mmCIF file of C-alpha atoms and ligand atoms in Angstrom:
data_model
loop_
_atom_site.group_PDB
_atom_site.id
_atom_site.type_symbol
_atom_site.label_atom_id
_atom_site.label_comp_id
_atom_site.label_asym_id
_atom_site.label_seq_id
_atom_site.Cartn_x
_atom_site.Cartn_y
_atom_site.Cartn_z
ATOM 1 C CA UNK A 1 -2.485 0.561 -59.937
ATOM 2 C CA UNK A 2 -3.286 3.116 -57.398
ATOM 3 C CA UNK A 3 -2.332 2.324 -53.709
ATOM 4 C CA UNK A 4 -4.910 0.773 -51.463
ATOM 5 C CA UNK A 5 -5.384 2.104 -48.110
ATOM 6 C CA UNK A 6 -4.753 0.390 -45.050
ATOM 7 C CA UNK A 7 -6.879 1.826 -42.206
ATOM 8 C CA UNK A 8 -4.946 2.104 -38.816
ATOM 9 C CA UNK A 9 -7.196 1.087 -35.881
ATOM 10 C CA UNK A 10 -5.295 2.166 -32.867
ATOM 11 C CA UNK A 11 -6.020 0.382 -29.586
ATOM 12 C CA UNK A 12 -3.377 1.930 -27.187
ATOM 13 C CA UNK A 13 -6.339 3.079 -25.097
ATOM 14 C CA UNK A 14 -8.061 -0.195 -24.812
ATOM 15 C CA UNK A 15 -5.912 -3.383 -25.435
ATOM 16 C CA UNK A 16 -2.762 -1.270 -24.772
ATOM 17 C CA UNK A 17 -4.113 -0.021 -21.499
ATOM 18 C CA UNK A 18 -4.462 -3.847 -20.334
ATOM 19 C CA UNK A 19 -0.840 -3.674 -19.334
ATOM 20 C CA UNK A 20 -0.775 -4.648 -15.784
ATOM 21 C CA UNK A 21 -0.186 -1.375 -13.690
ATOM 22 C CA UNK A 22 -0.790 1.079 -16.572
ATOM 23 C CA UNK A 23 -4.048 2.451 -15.910
ATOM 24 C CA UNK A 24 -4.692 5.943 -17.738
ATOM 25 C CA UNK A 25 -7.002 8.391 -16.077
ATOM 26 C CA UNK A 26 -9.247 10.147 -18.458
ATOM 27 C CA UNK A 27 -7.534 13.356 -18.708
ATOM 28 C CA UNK A 28 -4.594 11.324 -19.955
ATOM 29 C CA UNK A 29 -6.799 9.390 -22.443
ATOM 30 C CA UNK A 30 -7.923 12.819 -23.755
ATOM 31 C CA UNK A 31 -4.541 13.841 -24.233
ATOM 32 C CA UNK A 32 -3.443 10.618 -25.951
ATOM 33 C CA UNK A 33 -6.607 10.480 -28.159
ATOM 34 C CA UNK A 34 -5.958 13.796 -29.264
ATOM 35 C CA UNK A 35 -2.430 13.143 -30.215
ATOM 36 C CA UNK A 36 -3.699 10.052 -32.218
ATOM 37 C CA UNK A 37 -6.161 12.104 -34.065
ATOM 38 C CA UNK A 38 -3.370 14.478 -34.905
ATOM 39 C CA UNK A 39 -1.247 11.394 -36.103
ATOM 40 C CA UNK A 40 -3.770 10.602 -38.466
ATOM 41 C CA UNK A 41 -4.933 7.179 -37.353
ATOM 42 C CA UNK A 42 -8.414 6.091 -38.897
ATOM 43 C CA UNK A 43 -9.999 4.564 -35.640
ATOM 44 C CA UNK A 44 -9.385 5.217 -32.010
ATOM 45 C CA UNK A 45 -10.449 2.491 -29.615
ATOM 46 C CA UNK A 46 -11.046 4.466 -26.546
ATOM 47 C CA UNK A 47 -11.955 1.677 -24.090
ATOM 48 C CA UNK A 48 -14.557 -1.077 -23.062
ATOM 49 C CA UNK A 49 -17.431 1.197 -21.628
ATOM 50 C CA UNK A 50 -19.024 -1.511 -19.446
ATOM 51 C CA UNK A 51 -15.841 -2.670 -17.812
ATOM 52 C CA UNK A 52 -15.925 0.395 -15.291
ATOM 53 C CA UNK A 53 -17.450 3.697 -14.574
ATOM 54 C CA UNK A 54 -14.180 5.254 -15.254
ATOM 55 C CA UNK A 55 -13.691 3.533 -18.750
ATOM 56 C CA UNK A 56 -17.351 4.503 -19.428
ATOM 57 C CA UNK A 57 -16.314 8.115 -18.777
ATOM 58 C CA UNK A 58 -13.202 8.204 -20.699
ATOM 59 C CA UNK A 59 -15.084 6.981 -23.868
ATOM 60 C CA UNK A 60 -17.446 9.591 -23.346
ATOM 61 C CA UNK A 61 -14.678 12.286 -23.025
ATOM 62 C CA UNK A 62 -12.627 10.739 -26.088
ATOM 63 C CA UNK A 63 -15.704 10.953 -28.166
ATOM 64 C CA UNK A 64 -16.334 14.583 -27.467
ATOM 65 C CA UNK A 65 -12.744 15.693 -28.353
ATOM 66 C CA UNK A 66 -11.892 13.621 -31.587
ATOM 67 C CA UNK A 67 -12.245 15.577 -34.699
ATOM 68 C CA UNK A 68 -11.373 13.339 -37.350
ATOM 69 C CA UNK A 69 -11.192 9.630 -36.431
ATOM 70 C CA UNK A 70 -13.709 7.365 -35.869
ATOM 71 C CA UNK A 71 -14.307 6.596 -32.191
ATOM 72 C CA UNK A 72 -14.684 2.922 -30.904
ATOM 73 C CA UNK A 73 -15.834 1.203 -27.926
ATOM 74 C CA UNK A 74 -15.600 -2.464 -27.059
ATOM 75 C CA UNK A 75 -18.389 -4.815 -26.062
ATOM 76 C CA UNK A 76 -18.881 -8.677 -25.572
ATOM 77 C CA UNK A 77 -21.684 -10.039 -27.535
ATOM 78 C CA UNK A 78 -24.025 -9.056 -24.498
ATOM 79 C CA UNK A 79 -26.995 -6.588 -24.855
ATOM 80 C CA UNK A 80 -26.160 -4.595 -21.940
ATOM 81 C CA UNK A 81 -22.599 -4.076 -23.119
ATOM 82 C CA UNK A 82 -23.746 -2.870 -26.364
ATOM 83 C CA UNK A 83 -26.311 -0.400 -24.911
ATOM 84 C CA UNK A 84 -23.657 0.869 -22.373
ATOM 85 C CA UNK A 85 -20.924 1.248 -25.387
ATOM 86 C CA UNK A 86 -23.717 3.253 -27.521
ATOM 87 C CA UNK A 87 -24.352 5.474 -24.502
ATOM 88 C CA UNK A 88 -20.844 6.201 -24.264
ATOM 89 C CA UNK A 89 -20.112 6.960 -27.856
ATOM 90 C CA UNK A 90 -23.290 9.182 -28.334
ATOM 91 C CA UNK A 91 -21.240 12.298 -28.872
ATOM 92 C CA UNK A 92 -18.888 10.670 -31.290
ATOM 93 C CA UNK A 93 -18.771 12.361 -34.801
ATOM 94 C CA UNK A 94 -18.167 8.933 -36.217
ATOM 95 C CA UNK A 95 -18.981 6.270 -33.634
ATOM 96 C CA UNK A 96 -18.110 2.630 -33.886
ATOM 97 C CA UNK A 97 -19.327 -0.451 -31.826
ATOM 98 C CA UNK A 98 -16.626 -3.175 -31.681
ATOM 99 C CA UNK A 99 -18.496 -6.511 -30.421
ATOM 100 C CA UNK A 100 -17.628 -10.103 -30.792
ATOM 101 C CA UNK A 101 -17.118 -13.380 -29.106
ATOM 102 C CA UNK A 102 -14.537 -16.227 -28.886
ATOM 103 C CA UNK A 103 -14.935 -18.748 -31.969
ATOM 104 C CA UNK A 104 -12.174 -21.206 -31.183
ATOM 105 C CA UNK A 105 -13.141 -24.701 -29.997
ATOM 106 C CA UNK A 106 -11.006 -24.075 -26.612
ATOM 107 C CA UNK A 107 -13.256 -20.820 -26.054
ATOM 108 C CA UNK A 108 -16.501 -22.349 -27.337
ATOM 109 C CA UNK A 109 -16.134 -25.515 -24.786
ATOM 110 C CA UNK A 110 -14.379 -23.768 -21.809
ATOM 111 C CA UNK A 111 -15.331 -20.303 -21.973
ATOM 112 C CA UNK A 112 -18.865 -20.469 -22.880
ATOM 113 C CA UNK A 113 -19.772 -24.073 -22.509
ATOM 114 C CA UNK A 114 -21.518 -23.526 -25.771
ATOM 115 C CA UNK A 115 -21.824 -24.984 -29.198
ATOM 116 C CA UNK A 116 -20.301 -23.768 -32.601
ATOM 117 C CA UNK A 117 -24.017 -23.224 -33.787
ATOM 118 C CA UNK A 118 -25.077 -21.083 -30.977
ATOM 119 C CA UNK A 119 -21.951 -19.010 -30.991
ATOM 120 C CA UNK A 120 -22.835 -18.300 -34.720
ATOM 121 C CA UNK A 121 -26.393 -17.092 -33.547
ATOM 122 C CA UNK A 122 -24.761 -15.038 -30.649
ATOM 123 C CA UNK A 123 -22.352 -13.388 -33.171
ATOM 124 C CA UNK A 124 -25.383 -12.410 -35.522
ATOM 125 C CA UNK A 125 -27.696 -11.126 -32.730
ATOM 126 C CA UNK A 126 -24.774 -9.059 -31.136
ATOM 127 C CA UNK A 127 -24.223 -7.178 -34.610
ATOM 128 C CA UNK A 128 -27.763 -6.773 -35.495
ATOM 129 C CA UNK A 129 -28.340 -5.346 -32.139
ATOM 130 C CA UNK A 130 -25.229 -2.990 -32.445
ATOM 131 C CA UNK A 131 -26.566 -1.804 -35.675
ATOM 132 C CA UNK A 132 -29.794 -0.524 -34.245
ATOM 133 C CA UNK A 133 -27.531 1.977 -32.425
ATOM 134 C CA UNK A 134 -24.779 2.633 -34.993
ATOM 135 C CA UNK A 135 -23.986 2.250 -38.649
ATOM 136 C CA UNK A 136 -20.558 1.080 -38.095
ATOM 137 C CA UNK A 137 -20.272 -2.139 -36.415
ATOM 138 C CA UNK A 138 -16.954 -4.184 -36.307
ATOM 139 C CA UNK A 139 -17.114 -8.023 -35.209
ATOM 140 C CA UNK A 140 -14.485 -9.674 -33.512
ATOM 141 C CA UNK A 141 -13.928 -13.451 -33.677
ATOM 142 C CA UNK A 142 -11.763 -13.873 -30.484
ATOM 143 C CA UNK A 143 -8.938 -16.586 -31.010
ATOM 144 C CA UNK A 144 -9.566 -16.542 -34.734
ATOM 145 C CA UNK A 145 -5.796 -17.673 -34.966
ATOM 146 C CA UNK A 146 -6.795 -20.752 -33.505
ATOM 147 C CA UNK A 147 -10.099 -21.188 -35.099
ATOM 148 C CA UNK A 148 -10.596 -23.577 -38.123
ATOM 149 C CA UNK A 149 -10.919 -21.602 -41.216
ATOM 150 C CA UNK A 150 -13.947 -23.179 -42.289
ATOM 151 C CA UNK A 151 -16.018 -22.640 -39.341
ATOM 152 C CA UNK A 152 -14.505 -18.938 -39.005
ATOM 153 C CA UNK A 153 -15.837 -18.160 -42.500
ATOM 154 C CA UNK A 154 -19.250 -19.263 -41.371
ATOM 155 C CA UNK A 155 -19.067 -17.098 -38.425
ATOM 156 C CA UNK A 156 -18.108 -14.022 -40.630
ATOM 157 C CA UNK A 157 -21.006 -14.714 -42.810
ATOM 158 C CA UNK A 158 -23.326 -14.581 -39.888
ATOM 159 C CA UNK A 159 -21.539 -11.150 -38.710
ATOM 160 C CA UNK A 160 -21.720 -9.714 -42.248
ATOM 161 C CA UNK A 161 -25.584 -10.775 -42.474
ATOM 162 C CA UNK A 162 -26.194 -8.801 -39.202
ATOM 163 C CA UNK A 163 -24.510 -5.899 -40.724
ATOM 164 C CA UNK A 164 -20.663 -5.915 -39.676
ATOM 165 C CA UNK A 165 -18.800 -3.522 -41.690
ATOM 166 C CA UNK A 166 -15.434 -4.694 -40.614
ATOM 167 C CA UNK A 167 -14.580 -8.332 -39.501
ATOM 168 C CA UNK A 168 -11.692 -8.495 -36.944
ATOM 169 C CA UNK A 169 -9.695 -11.768 -37.174
ATOM 170 C CA UNK A 170 -7.686 -11.549 -34.045
ATOM 171 C CA UNK A 171 -4.453 -14.021 -33.545
ATOM 172 C CA UNK A 172 -5.534 -13.310 -29.517
ATOM 173 C CA UNK A 173 -2.823 -15.726 -28.162
ATOM 174 C CA UNK A 174 -0.204 -14.556 -30.833
ATOM 175 C CA UNK A 175 0.214 -18.324 -31.964
ATOM 176 C CA UNK A 176 -0.098 -18.053 -35.773
ATOM 177 C CA UNK A 177 2.975 -18.110 -38.263
ATOM 178 C CA UNK A 178 2.987 -15.257 -40.836
ATOM 179 C CA UNK A 179 2.240 -17.757 -43.606
ATOM 180 C CA UNK A 180 -0.769 -19.216 -41.621
ATOM 181 C CA UNK A 181 -1.929 -15.888 -40.666
ATOM 182 C CA UNK A 182 -1.673 -14.744 -44.271
ATOM 183 C CA UNK A 183 -3.508 -17.943 -45.595
ATOM 184 C CA UNK A 184 -6.270 -17.545 -43.061
ATOM 185 C CA UNK A 185 -7.226 -13.974 -44.360
ATOM 186 C CA UNK A 186 -6.835 -15.203 -48.024
ATOM 187 C CA UNK A 187 -9.193 -17.951 -47.338
ATOM 188 C CA UNK A 188 -11.763 -15.671 -45.763
ATOM 189 C CA UNK A 189 -11.383 -13.276 -48.648
ATOM 190 C CA UNK A 190 -12.229 -16.137 -51.186
ATOM 191 C CA UNK A 191 -14.765 -18.180 -48.972
ATOM 192 C CA UNK A 192 -16.916 -15.889 -46.892
ATOM 193 C CA UNK A 193 -20.359 -14.926 -48.875
ATOM 194 C CA UNK A 194 -20.929 -11.437 -48.885
ATOM 195 C CA UNK A 195 -17.122 -10.468 -47.941
ATOM 196 C CA UNK A 196 -17.158 -7.530 -50.398
ATOM 197 C CA UNK A 197 -19.614 -5.719 -47.995
ATOM 198 C CA UNK A 198 -16.878 -5.773 -45.114
ATOM 199 C CA UNK A 199 -13.384 -5.103 -44.760
ATOM 200 C CA UNK A 200 -10.936 -7.620 -42.840
ATOM 201 C CA UNK A 201 -9.114 -6.465 -40.183
ATOM 202 C CA UNK A 202 -5.661 -7.893 -38.525
ATOM 203 C CA UNK A 203 -5.376 -7.895 -34.773
ATOM 204 C CA UNK A 204 -2.119 -9.588 -33.743
ATOM 205 C CA UNK A 205 -0.519 -10.310 -30.560
ATOM 206 C CA UNK A 206 3.140 -10.634 -30.013
ATOM 207 C CA UNK A 207 3.543 -13.763 -27.789
ATOM 208 C CA UNK A 208 6.113 -15.272 -30.398
ATOM 209 C CA UNK A 209 7.310 -11.916 -31.573
ATOM 210 C CA UNK A 210 5.361 -12.202 -34.718
ATOM 211 C CA UNK A 211 2.663 -9.664 -34.235
ATOM 212 C CA UNK A 212 4.134 -7.363 -36.905
ATOM 213 C CA UNK A 213 4.941 -9.660 -39.563
ATOM 214 C CA UNK A 214 1.359 -11.424 -39.213
ATOM 215 C CA UNK A 215 -0.289 -7.985 -39.612
ATOM 216 C CA UNK A 216 1.620 -7.229 -42.775
ATOM 217 C CA UNK A 217 1.161 -10.685 -44.094
ATOM 218 C CA UNK A 218 -2.605 -10.243 -43.367
ATOM 219 C CA UNK A 219 -2.633 -6.969 -45.154
ATOM 220 C CA UNK A 220 -0.569 -8.434 -48.181
ATOM 221 C CA UNK A 221 -3.271 -10.929 -48.281
ATOM 222 C CA UNK A 222 -6.392 -8.736 -48.510
ATOM 223 C CA UNK A 223 -6.859 -7.325 -45.016
ATOM 224 C CA UNK A 224 -7.595 -3.735 -45.124
ATOM 225 C CA UNK A 225 -7.349 -2.486 -41.504
ATOM 226 C CA UNK A 226 -4.592 -3.222 -38.985
ATOM 227 C CA UNK A 227 -5.049 -2.970 -35.171
ATOM 228 C CA UNK A 228 -2.146 -1.736 -33.337
ATOM 229 C CA UNK A 229 -0.752 0.098 -30.404
ATOM 230 C CA UNK A 230 1.829 2.733 -29.922
ATOM 231 C CA UNK A 231 5.104 1.227 -28.797
ATOM 232 C CA UNK A 232 3.375 -2.373 -29.229
ATOM 233 C CA UNK A 233 2.314 -2.285 -25.766
ATOM 234 C CA UNK A 234 -0.463 -4.448 -24.499
ATOM 235 C CA UNK A 235 -1.427 -7.662 -22.433
ATOM 236 C CA UNK A 236 1.510 -10.179 -22.104
ATOM 237 C CA UNK A 237 4.058 -9.604 -24.839
ATOM 238 C CA UNK A 238 2.025 -6.749 -26.429
ATOM 239 C CA UNK A 239 0.047 -5.834 -29.856
ATOM 240 C CA UNK A 240 1.391 -5.030 -33.294
ATOM 241 C CA UNK A 241 3.104 -1.964 -32.899
ATOM 242 C CA UNK A 242 1.626 1.026 -34.849
ATOM 243 C CA UNK A 243 5.230 2.651 -35.597
ATOM 244 C CA UNK A 244 6.310 -0.695 -36.905
ATOM 245 C CA UNK A 245 3.649 -1.434 -39.479
ATOM 246 C CA UNK A 246 3.214 2.099 -40.681
ATOM 247 C CA UNK A 247 7.022 2.347 -41.439
ATOM 248 C CA UNK A 248 7.081 -1.095 -43.235
ATOM 249 C CA UNK A 249 4.155 0.122 -45.593
ATOM 250 C CA UNK A 250 6.006 3.471 -46.165
ATOM 251 C CA UNK A 251 9.433 1.817 -46.814
ATOM 252 C CA UNK A 252 7.922 -1.034 -48.998
ATOM 253 C CA UNK A 253 6.016 1.144 -51.879
ATOM 254 C CA UNK A 254 5.820 -1.815 -54.290
ATOM 255 C CA UNK A 255 3.351 -3.139 -51.931
ATOM 256 C CA UNK A 256 1.025 -0.623 -52.930
ATOM 257 C CA UNK A 257 -0.343 -0.200 -49.652
ATOM 258 C CA UNK A 258 -0.264 3.137 -47.584
ATOM 259 C CA UNK A 259 -1.696 4.534 -44.455
ATOM 260 C CA UNK A 260 -2.755 8.116 -43.677
ATOM 261 C CA UNK A 261 -0.351 8.416 -40.482
ATOM 262 C CA UNK A 262 1.765 11.401 -40.344
ATOM 263 C CA UNK A 263 5.052 9.428 -39.643
ATOM 264 C CA UNK A 264 6.883 12.555 -38.392
ATOM 265 C CA UNK A 265 4.643 12.516 -35.386
ATOM 266 C CA UNK A 266 5.759 9.042 -34.426
ATOM 267 C CA UNK A 267 8.530 9.584 -32.130
ATOM 268 C CA UNK A 268 6.542 12.206 -30.138
ATOM 269 C CA UNK A 269 3.627 10.165 -29.745
ATOM 270 C CA UNK A 270 5.772 7.017 -28.710
ATOM 271 C CA UNK A 271 7.590 9.327 -26.073
ATOM 272 C CA UNK A 272 3.911 10.579 -24.959
ATOM 273 C CA UNK A 273 2.652 7.167 -24.428
ATOM 274 C CA UNK A 274 5.538 6.075 -22.583
ATOM 275 C CA UNK A 275 5.484 8.830 -20.341
ATOM 276 C CA UNK A 276 1.769 8.526 -19.313
ATOM 277 C CA UNK A 277 1.828 4.918 -18.931
ATOM 278 C CA UNK A 278 5.025 4.941 -17.128
ATOM 279 C CA UNK A 279 6.795 2.216 -19.335
ATOM 280 C CA UNK A 280 9.962 2.831 -20.808
ATOM 281 C CA UNK A 281 10.565 1.888 -24.392
ATOM 282 C CA UNK A 282 13.480 -0.513 -24.863
ATOM 283 C CA UNK A 283 16.545 1.176 -26.540
ATOM 284 C CA UNK A 284 16.584 -1.206 -29.397
ATOM 285 C CA UNK A 285 12.997 -0.823 -30.102
ATOM 286 C CA UNK A 286 12.347 -0.518 -33.939
ATOM 287 C CA UNK A 287 11.490 3.178 -35.327
ATOM 288 C CA UNK A 288 11.407 4.790 -31.949
ATOM 289 C CA UNK A 289 13.921 3.342 -29.406
ATOM 290 C CA UNK A 290 16.785 5.655 -28.193
ATOM 291 C CA UNK A 291 19.322 3.316 -30.296
ATOM 292 C CA UNK A 292 17.078 3.356 -33.384
ATOM 293 C CA UNK A 293 19.297 5.725 -35.220
ATOM 294 C CA UNK A 294 22.386 5.396 -33.083
ATOM 295 C CA UNK A 295 25.797 4.105 -34.305
ATOM 296 C CA UNK A 296 28.636 3.012 -32.180
ATOM 297 C CA UNK A 297 30.878 0.797 -34.242
ATOM 298 C CA UNK A 298 33.660 2.234 -36.233
ATOM 299 C CA UNK A 299 33.109 0.624 -39.580
ATOM 300 C CA UNK A 300 29.182 1.747 -39.221
ATOM 301 C CA UNK A 301 30.069 5.240 -38.072
ATOM 302 C CA UNK A 302 32.828 5.914 -40.851
ATOM 303 C CA UNK A 303 29.720 4.508 -43.487
ATOM 304 C CA UNK A 304 27.105 6.721 -42.066
ATOM 305 C CA UNK A 305 29.209 9.842 -41.797
ATOM 306 C CA UNK A 306 30.106 9.292 -45.553
ATOM 307 C CA UNK A 307 26.386 8.691 -46.354
ATOM 308 C CA UNK A 308 23.501 8.114 -43.936
ATOM 309 C CA UNK A 309 22.080 5.382 -46.278
ATOM 310 C CA UNK A 310 25.009 3.060 -45.846
ATOM 311 C CA UNK A 311 23.800 1.590 -42.576
ATOM 312 C CA UNK A 312 20.221 3.450 -42.346
ATOM 313 C CA UNK A 313 17.109 2.463 -44.128
ATOM 314 C CA UNK A 314 14.823 5.164 -42.700
ATOM 315 C CA UNK A 315 15.614 8.861 -42.561
ATOM 316 C CA UNK A 316 15.269 9.762 -38.668
ATOM 317 C CA UNK A 317 13.706 12.967 -39.569
ATOM 318 C CA UNK A 318 10.714 11.178 -41.078
ATOM 319 C CA UNK A 319 9.696 9.769 -37.876
ATOM 320 C CA UNK A 320 10.465 12.857 -35.875
ATOM 321 C CA UNK A 321 13.976 12.062 -34.575
ATOM 322 C CA UNK A 322 16.274 15.150 -35.399
ATOM 323 C CA UNK A 323 19.411 13.297 -36.472
ATOM 324 C CA UNK A 324 21.466 10.054 -36.415
ATOM 325 C CA UNK A 325 23.579 9.807 -33.418
ATOM 326 C CA UNK A 326 27.132 9.173 -33.544
ATOM 327 C CA UNK A 327 27.949 7.334 -30.182
ATOM 328 C CA UNK A 328 31.574 7.157 -28.935
ATOM 329 C CA UNK A 329 32.541 4.041 -27.281
ATOM 330 C CA UNK A 330 35.804 2.075 -27.143
ATOM 331 C CA UNK A 331 34.517 0.440 -30.635
ATOM 332 C CA UNK A 332 34.509 3.754 -32.328
ATOM 333 C CA UNK A 333 37.088 4.978 -34.802
ATOM 334 C CA UNK A 334 38.764 8.021 -35.856
ATOM 335 C CA UNK A 335 35.990 9.070 -38.323
ATOM 336 C CA UNK A 336 33.618 9.059 -35.471
ATOM 337 C CA UNK A 337 35.778 11.033 -33.083
ATOM 338 C CA UNK A 338 36.698 13.740 -35.677
ATOM 339 C CA UNK A 339 32.737 14.030 -36.498
ATOM 340 C CA UNK A 340 31.848 14.435 -32.750
ATOM 341 C CA UNK A 341 34.891 16.923 -32.099
ATOM 342 C CA UNK A 342 33.863 19.022 -34.892
ATOM 343 C CA UNK A 343 30.428 19.142 -33.566
ATOM 344 C CA UNK A 344 31.810 20.753 -30.302
ATOM 345 C CA UNK A 345 34.198 23.056 -32.140
ATOM 346 C CA UNK A 346 37.356 21.334 -32.871
ATOM 347 C CA UNK A 347 38.766 20.905 -36.501
ATOM 348 C CA UNK A 348 41.479 18.363 -36.107
ATOM 349 C CA UNK A 349 44.271 17.816 -38.623
ATOM 350 C CA UNK A 350 45.103 13.874 -39.386
ATOM 351 C CA UNK A 351 48.163 14.128 -36.953
ATOM 352 C CA UNK A 352 46.201 15.772 -34.239
ATOM 353 C CA UNK A 353 43.431 13.254 -34.556
ATOM 354 C CA UNK A 354 45.871 10.455 -34.314
ATOM 355 C CA UNK A 355 47.266 11.700 -31.079
ATOM 356 C CA UNK A 356 43.816 12.535 -29.455
ATOM 357 C CA UNK A 357 42.349 9.105 -30.699
ATOM 358 C CA UNK A 358 44.970 7.359 -28.469
ATOM 359 C CA UNK A 359 43.854 9.665 -25.355
ATOM 360 C CA UNK A 360 40.371 8.789 -26.451
ATOM 361 C CA UNK A 361 40.723 5.016 -26.182
ATOM 362 C CA UNK A 362 42.146 5.130 -22.629
ATOM 363 C CA UNK A 363 39.108 6.918 -21.765
ATOM 364 C CA UNK A 364 36.804 5.047 -23.729
ATOM 365 C CA UNK A 365 37.885 1.900 -22.044
ATOM 366 C CA UNK A 366 37.092 3.295 -18.766
ATOM 367 C CA UNK A 367 33.770 4.905 -19.424
ATOM 368 C CA UNK A 368 31.016 2.979 -21.437
ATOM 369 C CA UNK A 369 30.001 6.117 -23.467
ATOM 370 C CA UNK A 370 31.788 9.406 -24.142
ATOM 371 C CA UNK A 371 29.737 12.714 -23.711
ATOM 372 C CA UNK A 372 30.406 16.091 -25.424
ATOM 373 C CA UNK A 373 32.114 17.489 -21.851
ATOM 374 C CA UNK A 374 34.361 14.153 -22.275
ATOM 375 C CA UNK A 375 35.386 15.380 -25.745
ATOM 376 C CA UNK A 376 36.723 18.725 -24.353
ATOM 377 C CA UNK A 377 38.625 16.825 -21.437
ATOM 378 C CA UNK A 378 39.898 14.138 -24.022
ATOM 379 C CA UNK A 379 41.379 17.057 -26.205
ATOM 380 C CA UNK A 380 42.364 19.450 -23.656
ATOM 381 C CA UNK A 381 44.377 16.596 -21.855
ATOM 382 C CA UNK A 382 46.124 15.591 -25.062
ATOM 383 C CA UNK A 383 49.585 16.903 -25.738
ATOM 384 C CA UNK A 384 48.403 18.630 -28.701
ATOM 385 C CA UNK A 385 46.053 20.807 -26.715
ATOM 386 C CA UNK A 386 48.526 23.550 -26.362
ATOM 387 C CA UNK A 387 49.112 23.710 -30.134
ATOM 388 C CA UNK A 388 45.288 23.920 -30.588
ATOM 389 C CA UNK A 389 44.667 26.441 -28.272
ATOM 390 C CA UNK A 390 47.673 28.858 -29.327
HETATM 391 O O1 KIV B 1 -6.881 -9.953 -28.669
HETATM 392 C C1 KIV B 1 -8.198 -9.925 -28.903
HETATM 393 O O2 KIV B 1 -8.919 -11.126 -29.188
HETATM 394 C C2 KIV B 1 -9.007 -8.622 -28.561
HETATM 395 C C3 KIV B 1 -10.430 -8.575 -28.951
HETATM 396 C C4 KIV B 1 -11.132 -8.541 -27.769
HETATM 397 C C5 KIV B 1 -10.661 -7.740 -30.123
HETATM 398 O O3 KIV B 1 -8.582 -7.974 -28.355
HETATM 399 ZN ZN1 ZN B 2 -6.378 -7.891 -28.538
#
């Protein structure tokens, strides 16, 4: 069976930018959009054009520079929103309008003070109206994670009738368990009339730390698009992290799912987004954190020096990280010390290593991490230094 493609819909510039205090200006959005295009994402959600004149301008500017990806603008199920998005996307080579409405009982009752039937009608009407501007219309059922499946299926049918090409099933509040979210996608795949005319999309939030797991489970059960952000940034606990879903699919080829992302650009893209948004990536962040390929305990270091695969499932070069790091701390062993000493120019015999190691441990107990300069000092203050320099 040939591999099925999972479309990567990047929403760093829209949902990602909803992080408090992380507003990007138009120039920054252009730089990031160009990088995302190089990275090989299929869709770039550039913003929410009606939300502010600045966002309108950014969506316009991104539409002009993106060469390969579809450029998408978000709207509510409101005519004026849709008209504004269509206007902002005019210069896009491949424009998409992303429109939708809340579908959970809580949204229907409290947000819209409406009824289930009325929401179905509004969903249909919004998609139909968006379709008069662009061919490619994605519909989102906000809070689909907490929407009863049977009703959600009826809303999806209305959106398909209106002409939706993609049905986005957001777990807006990050509530679902992976098994529930996977079952929801499976249910829709099996129970929505006309589902062959559209693809299902996963859009998961990370409130319980399950966004990536839920998205993968959705893809396994038939979704063909995943919505995500670089570094998993986004409102509250964030969105599904792009680098995580892409690498999961790459590292598990038996799932028969693949993406078009150029994975060797992941690290530099992560750094770029982090810099422009002014948010540091946590050191232990999967794939792109500074410790993702760092080894500090003696047992692990010894294994990795003998063969990288003993403690690493990903080749760091495949995500654009030059090499694994052997970090020297008081928990490190002789193999790591010899390895790092060799890197800075010392080939130590076993006897020399034993002596330098004693000195190293005293040093490392005082200092959290040993840098290259410290290695010189450790060796030069050991008794064997005279011998080495002779
Ligand atoms: O989380 C969500 O429901 C969203 C929609 C607006 C797509 O971001
Ligand atoms: Zn969202």
